[in-house]
XYZ file of N, CA and C in Angstrom:
321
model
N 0.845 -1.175 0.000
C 0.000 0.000 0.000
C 0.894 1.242 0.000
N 0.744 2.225 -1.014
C 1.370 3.612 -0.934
C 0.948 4.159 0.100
N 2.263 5.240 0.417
C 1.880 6.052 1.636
C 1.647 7.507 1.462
N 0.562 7.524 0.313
C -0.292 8.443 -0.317
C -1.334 8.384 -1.481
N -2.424 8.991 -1.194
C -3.183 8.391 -1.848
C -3.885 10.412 -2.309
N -4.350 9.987 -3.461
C -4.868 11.513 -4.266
C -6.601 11.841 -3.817
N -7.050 13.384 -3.991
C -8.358 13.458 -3.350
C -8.030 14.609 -3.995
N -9.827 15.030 -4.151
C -9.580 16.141 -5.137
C -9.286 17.340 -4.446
N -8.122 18.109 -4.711
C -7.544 18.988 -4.697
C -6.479 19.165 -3.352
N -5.720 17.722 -3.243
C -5.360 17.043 -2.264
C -4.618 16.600 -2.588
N -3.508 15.865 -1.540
C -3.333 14.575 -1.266
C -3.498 14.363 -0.022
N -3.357 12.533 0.656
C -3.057 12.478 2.022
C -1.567 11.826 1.861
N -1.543 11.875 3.285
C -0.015 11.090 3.099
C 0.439 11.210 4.641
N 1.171 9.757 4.881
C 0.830 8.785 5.928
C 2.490 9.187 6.230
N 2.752 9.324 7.255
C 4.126 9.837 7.464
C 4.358 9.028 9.247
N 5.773 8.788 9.258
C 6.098 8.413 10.442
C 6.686 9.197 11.738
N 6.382 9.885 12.318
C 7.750 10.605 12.500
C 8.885 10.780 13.766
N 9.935 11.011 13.917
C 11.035 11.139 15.071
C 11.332 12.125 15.530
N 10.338 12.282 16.576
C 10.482 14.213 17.404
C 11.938 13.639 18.184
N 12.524 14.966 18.079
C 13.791 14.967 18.556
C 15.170 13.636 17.851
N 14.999 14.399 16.568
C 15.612 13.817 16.132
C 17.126 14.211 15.884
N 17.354 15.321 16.196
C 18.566 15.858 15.986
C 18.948 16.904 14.640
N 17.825 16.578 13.899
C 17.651 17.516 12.164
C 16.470 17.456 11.861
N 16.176 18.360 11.041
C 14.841 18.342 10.204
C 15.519 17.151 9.134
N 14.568 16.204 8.385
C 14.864 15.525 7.906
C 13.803 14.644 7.018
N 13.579 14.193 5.710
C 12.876 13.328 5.369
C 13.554 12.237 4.850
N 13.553 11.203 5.416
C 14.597 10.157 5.965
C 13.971 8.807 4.596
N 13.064 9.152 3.820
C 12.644 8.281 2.413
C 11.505 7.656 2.947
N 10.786 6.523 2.417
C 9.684 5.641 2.423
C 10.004 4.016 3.132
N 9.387 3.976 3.665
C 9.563 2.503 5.081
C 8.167 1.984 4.953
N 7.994 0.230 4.806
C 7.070 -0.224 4.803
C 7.253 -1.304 6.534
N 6.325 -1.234 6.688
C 6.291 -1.651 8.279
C 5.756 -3.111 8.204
N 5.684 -4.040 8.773
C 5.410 -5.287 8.864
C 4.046 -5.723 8.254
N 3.074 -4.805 8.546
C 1.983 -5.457 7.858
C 1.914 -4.539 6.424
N 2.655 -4.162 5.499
C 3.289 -3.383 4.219
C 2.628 -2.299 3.995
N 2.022 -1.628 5.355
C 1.985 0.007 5.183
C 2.919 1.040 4.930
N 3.189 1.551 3.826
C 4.282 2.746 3.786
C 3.749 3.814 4.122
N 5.185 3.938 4.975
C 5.215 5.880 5.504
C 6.388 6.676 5.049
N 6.243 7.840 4.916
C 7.032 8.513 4.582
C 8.200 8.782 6.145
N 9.176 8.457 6.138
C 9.565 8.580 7.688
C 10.253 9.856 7.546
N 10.303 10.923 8.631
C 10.427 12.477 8.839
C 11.126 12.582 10.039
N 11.950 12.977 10.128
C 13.083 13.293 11.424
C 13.049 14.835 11.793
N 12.533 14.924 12.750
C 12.139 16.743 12.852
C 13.337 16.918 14.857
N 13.843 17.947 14.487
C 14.366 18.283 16.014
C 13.909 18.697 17.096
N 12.570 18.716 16.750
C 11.972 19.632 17.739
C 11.234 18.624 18.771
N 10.676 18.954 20.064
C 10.024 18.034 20.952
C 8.848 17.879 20.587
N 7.750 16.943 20.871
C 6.361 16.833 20.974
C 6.170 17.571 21.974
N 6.238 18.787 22.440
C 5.704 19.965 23.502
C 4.903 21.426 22.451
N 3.824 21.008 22.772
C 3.103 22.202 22.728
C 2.856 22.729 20.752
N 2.641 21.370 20.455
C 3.005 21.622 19.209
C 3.861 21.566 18.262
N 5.139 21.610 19.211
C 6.430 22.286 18.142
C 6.876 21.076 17.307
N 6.810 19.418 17.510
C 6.939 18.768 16.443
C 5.944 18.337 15.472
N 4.828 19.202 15.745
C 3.972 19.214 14.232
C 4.180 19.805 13.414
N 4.256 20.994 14.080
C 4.678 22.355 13.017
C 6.017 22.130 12.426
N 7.096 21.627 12.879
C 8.113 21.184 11.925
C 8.151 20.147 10.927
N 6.999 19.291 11.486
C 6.897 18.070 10.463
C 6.172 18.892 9.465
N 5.536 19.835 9.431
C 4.536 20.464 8.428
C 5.757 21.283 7.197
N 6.092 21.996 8.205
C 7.247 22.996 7.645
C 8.642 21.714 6.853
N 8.976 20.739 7.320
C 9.750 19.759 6.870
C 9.259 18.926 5.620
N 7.883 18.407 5.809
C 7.953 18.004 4.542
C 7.535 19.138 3.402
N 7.430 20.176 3.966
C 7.015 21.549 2.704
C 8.282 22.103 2.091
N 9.027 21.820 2.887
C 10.289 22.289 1.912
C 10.476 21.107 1.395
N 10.114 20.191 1.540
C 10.848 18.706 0.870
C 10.658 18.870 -0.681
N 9.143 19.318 -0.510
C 8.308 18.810 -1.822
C 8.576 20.525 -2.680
N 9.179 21.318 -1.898
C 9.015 22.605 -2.127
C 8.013 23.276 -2.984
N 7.190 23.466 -1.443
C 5.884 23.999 -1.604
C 5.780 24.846 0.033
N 5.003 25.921 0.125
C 4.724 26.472 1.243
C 4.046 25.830 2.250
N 4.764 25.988 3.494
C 4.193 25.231 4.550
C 2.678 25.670 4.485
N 1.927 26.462 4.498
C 0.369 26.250 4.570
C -0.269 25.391 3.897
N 0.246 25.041 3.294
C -0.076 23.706 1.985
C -0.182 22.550 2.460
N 0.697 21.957 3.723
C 0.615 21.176 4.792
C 0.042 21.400 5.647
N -1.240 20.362 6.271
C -1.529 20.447 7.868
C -1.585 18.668 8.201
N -1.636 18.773 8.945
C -1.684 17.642 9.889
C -3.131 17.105 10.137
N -3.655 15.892 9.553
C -5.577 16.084 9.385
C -5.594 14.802 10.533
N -4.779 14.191 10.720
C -5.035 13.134 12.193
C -3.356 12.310 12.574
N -3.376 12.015 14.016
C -2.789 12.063 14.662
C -1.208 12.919 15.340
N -2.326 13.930 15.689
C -1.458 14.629 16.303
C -0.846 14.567 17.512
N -1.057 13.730 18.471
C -1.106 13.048 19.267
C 0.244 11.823 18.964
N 0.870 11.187 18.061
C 1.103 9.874 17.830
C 2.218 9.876 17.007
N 2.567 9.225 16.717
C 4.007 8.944 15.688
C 3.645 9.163 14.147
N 2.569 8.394 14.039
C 2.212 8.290 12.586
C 1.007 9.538 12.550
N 1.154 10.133 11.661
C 0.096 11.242 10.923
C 0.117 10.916 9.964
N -1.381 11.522 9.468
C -1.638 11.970 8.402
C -1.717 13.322 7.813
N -0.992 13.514 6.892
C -0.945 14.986 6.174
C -1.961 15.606 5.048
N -2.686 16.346 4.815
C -3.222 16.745 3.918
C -2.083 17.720 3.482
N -2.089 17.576 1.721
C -1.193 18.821 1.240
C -1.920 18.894 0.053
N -2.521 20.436 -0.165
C -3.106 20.962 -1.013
C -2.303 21.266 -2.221
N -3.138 21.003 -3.382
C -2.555 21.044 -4.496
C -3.213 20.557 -5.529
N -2.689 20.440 -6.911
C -3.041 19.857 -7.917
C -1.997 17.577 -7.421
N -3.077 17.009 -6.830
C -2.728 15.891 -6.828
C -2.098 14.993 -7.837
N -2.503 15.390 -8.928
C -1.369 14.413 -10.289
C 0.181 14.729 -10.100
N 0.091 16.233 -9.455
C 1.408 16.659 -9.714
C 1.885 16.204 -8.441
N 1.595 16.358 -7.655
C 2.128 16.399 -6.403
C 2.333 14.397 -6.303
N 1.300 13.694 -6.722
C 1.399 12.644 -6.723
C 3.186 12.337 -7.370
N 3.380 12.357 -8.933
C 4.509 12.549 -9.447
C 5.764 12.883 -8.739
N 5.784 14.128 -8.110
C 6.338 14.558 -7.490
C 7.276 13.512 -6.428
N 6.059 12.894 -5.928
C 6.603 12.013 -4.129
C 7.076 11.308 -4.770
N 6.269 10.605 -6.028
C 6.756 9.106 -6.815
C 8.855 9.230 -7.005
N 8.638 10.502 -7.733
C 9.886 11.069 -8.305
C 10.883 10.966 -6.930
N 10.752 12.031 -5.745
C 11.173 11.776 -4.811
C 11.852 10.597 -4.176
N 11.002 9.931 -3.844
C 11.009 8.330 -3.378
C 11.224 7.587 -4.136
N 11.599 7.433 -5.675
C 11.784 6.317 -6.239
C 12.659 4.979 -5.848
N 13.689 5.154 -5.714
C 14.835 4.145 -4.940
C 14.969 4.280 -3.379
N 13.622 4.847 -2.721
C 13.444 4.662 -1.156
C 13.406 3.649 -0.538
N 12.605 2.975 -0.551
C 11.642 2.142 -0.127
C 12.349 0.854 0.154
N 12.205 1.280 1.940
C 13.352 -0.239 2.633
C 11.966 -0.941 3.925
N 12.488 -2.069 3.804
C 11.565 -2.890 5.308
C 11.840 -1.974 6.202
Protein backbone atom coordinates (compact mmCIF):
# COMPACT_ATOMS: atom_id res chain seq x y z
CA UNK A 1 0.00 0.00 0.00
CA UNK A 2 1.37 3.61 -0.93
CA UNK A 3 1.88 6.05 1.64
CA UNK A 4 -0.29 8.44 -0.32
CA UNK A 5 -3.18 8.39 -1.85
CA UNK A 6 -4.87 11.51 -4.27
CA UNK A 7 -8.36 13.46 -3.35
CA UNK A 8 -9.58 16.14 -5.14
CA UNK A 9 -7.54 18.99 -4.70
CA UNK A 10 -5.36 17.04 -2.26
CA UNK A 11 -3.33 14.58 -1.27
CA UNK A 12 -3.06 12.48 2.02
CA UNK A 13 -0.01 11.09 3.10
CA UNK A 14 0.83 8.78 5.93
CA UNK A 15 4.13 9.84 7.46
CA UNK A 16 6.10 8.41 10.44
CA UNK A 17 7.75 10.61 12.50
CA UNK A 18 11.04 11.14 15.07
CA UNK A 19 10.48 14.21 17.40
CA UNK A 20 13.79 14.97 18.56
CA UNK A 21 15.61 13.82 16.13
CA UNK A 22 18.57 15.86 15.99
CA UNK A 23 17.65 17.52 12.16
CA UNK A 24 14.84 18.34 10.20
CA UNK A 25 14.86 15.53 7.91
CA UNK A 26 12.88 13.33 5.37
CA UNK A 27 14.60 10.16 5.96
CA UNK A 28 12.64 8.28 2.41
CA UNK A 29 9.68 5.64 2.42
CA UNK A 30 9.56 2.50 5.08
CA UNK A 31 7.07 -0.22 4.80
CA UNK A 32 6.29 -1.65 8.28
CA UNK A 33 5.41 -5.29 8.86
CA UNK A 34 1.98 -5.46 7.86
CA UNK A 35 3.29 -3.38 4.22
CA UNK A 36 1.98 0.01 5.18
CA UNK A 37 4.28 2.75 3.79
CA UNK A 38 5.22 5.88 5.50
CA UNK A 39 7.03 8.51 4.58
CA UNK A 40 9.57 8.58 7.69
CA UNK A 41 10.43 12.48 8.84
CA UNK A 42 13.08 13.29 11.42
CA UNK A 43 12.14 16.74 12.85
CA UNK A 44 14.37 18.28 16.01
CA UNK A 45 11.97 19.63 17.74
CA UNK A 46 10.02 18.03 20.95
CA UNK A 47 6.36 16.83 20.97
CA UNK A 48 5.70 19.96 23.50
CA UNK A 49 3.10 22.20 22.73
CA UNK A 50 3.00 21.62 19.21
CA UNK A 51 6.43 22.29 18.14
CA UNK A 52 6.94 18.77 16.44
CA UNK A 53 3.97 19.21 14.23
CA UNK A 54 4.68 22.36 13.02
CA UNK A 55 8.11 21.18 11.92
CA UNK A 56 6.90 18.07 10.46
CA UNK A 57 4.54 20.46 8.43
CA UNK A 58 7.25 23.00 7.64
CA UNK A 59 9.75 19.76 6.87
CA UNK A 60 7.95 18.00 4.54
CA UNK A 61 7.01 21.55 2.70
CA UNK A 62 10.29 22.29 1.91
CA UNK A 63 10.85 18.71 0.87
CA UNK A 64 8.31 18.81 -1.82
CA UNK A 65 9.02 22.61 -2.13
CA UNK A 66 5.88 24.00 -1.60
CA UNK A 67 4.72 26.47 1.24
CA UNK A 68 4.19 25.23 4.55
CA UNK A 69 0.37 26.25 4.57
CA UNK A 70 -0.08 23.71 1.98
CA UNK A 71 0.61 21.18 4.79
CA UNK A 72 -1.53 20.45 7.87
CA UNK A 73 -1.68 17.64 9.89
CA UNK A 74 -5.58 16.08 9.39
CA UNK A 75 -5.03 13.13 12.19
CA UNK A 76 -2.79 12.06 14.66
CA UNK A 77 -1.46 14.63 16.30
CA UNK A 78 -1.11 13.05 19.27
CA UNK A 79 1.10 9.87 17.83
CA UNK A 80 4.01 8.94 15.69
CA UNK A 81 2.21 8.29 12.59
CA UNK A 82 0.10 11.24 10.92
CA UNK A 83 -1.64 11.97 8.40
CA UNK A 84 -0.95 14.99 6.17
CA UNK A 85 -3.22 16.75 3.92
CA UNK A 86 -1.19 18.82 1.24
CA UNK A 87 -3.11 20.96 -1.01
CA UNK A 88 -2.55 21.04 -4.50
CA UNK A 89 -3.04 19.86 -7.92
CA UNK A 90 -2.73 15.89 -6.83
CA UNK A 91 -1.37 14.41 -10.29
CA UNK A 92 1.41 16.66 -9.71
CA UNK A 93 2.13 16.40 -6.40
CA UNK A 94 1.40 12.64 -6.72
CA UNK A 95 4.51 12.55 -9.45
CA UNK A 96 6.34 14.56 -7.49
CA UNK A 97 6.60 12.01 -4.13
CA UNK A 98 6.76 9.11 -6.82
CA UNK A 99 9.89 11.07 -8.31
CA UNK A 100 11.17 11.78 -4.81
CA UNK A 101 11.01 8.33 -3.38
CA UNK A 102 11.78 6.32 -6.24
CA UNK A 103 14.84 4.14 -4.94
CA UNK A 104 13.44 4.66 -1.16
CA UNK A 105 11.64 2.14 -0.13
CA UNK A 106 13.35 -0.24 2.63
CA UNK A 107 11.56 -2.89 5.31
Amino acid sequence: MTAWSMHAGSIRLAVRVSPRGGRNAVEGLREDAAGTQHLVVRVSAAPVDGEANEAVESTVAKWLGIKPRMVEIISGETARVKLLRIDGDPVALSRKLQSLTATEVAA
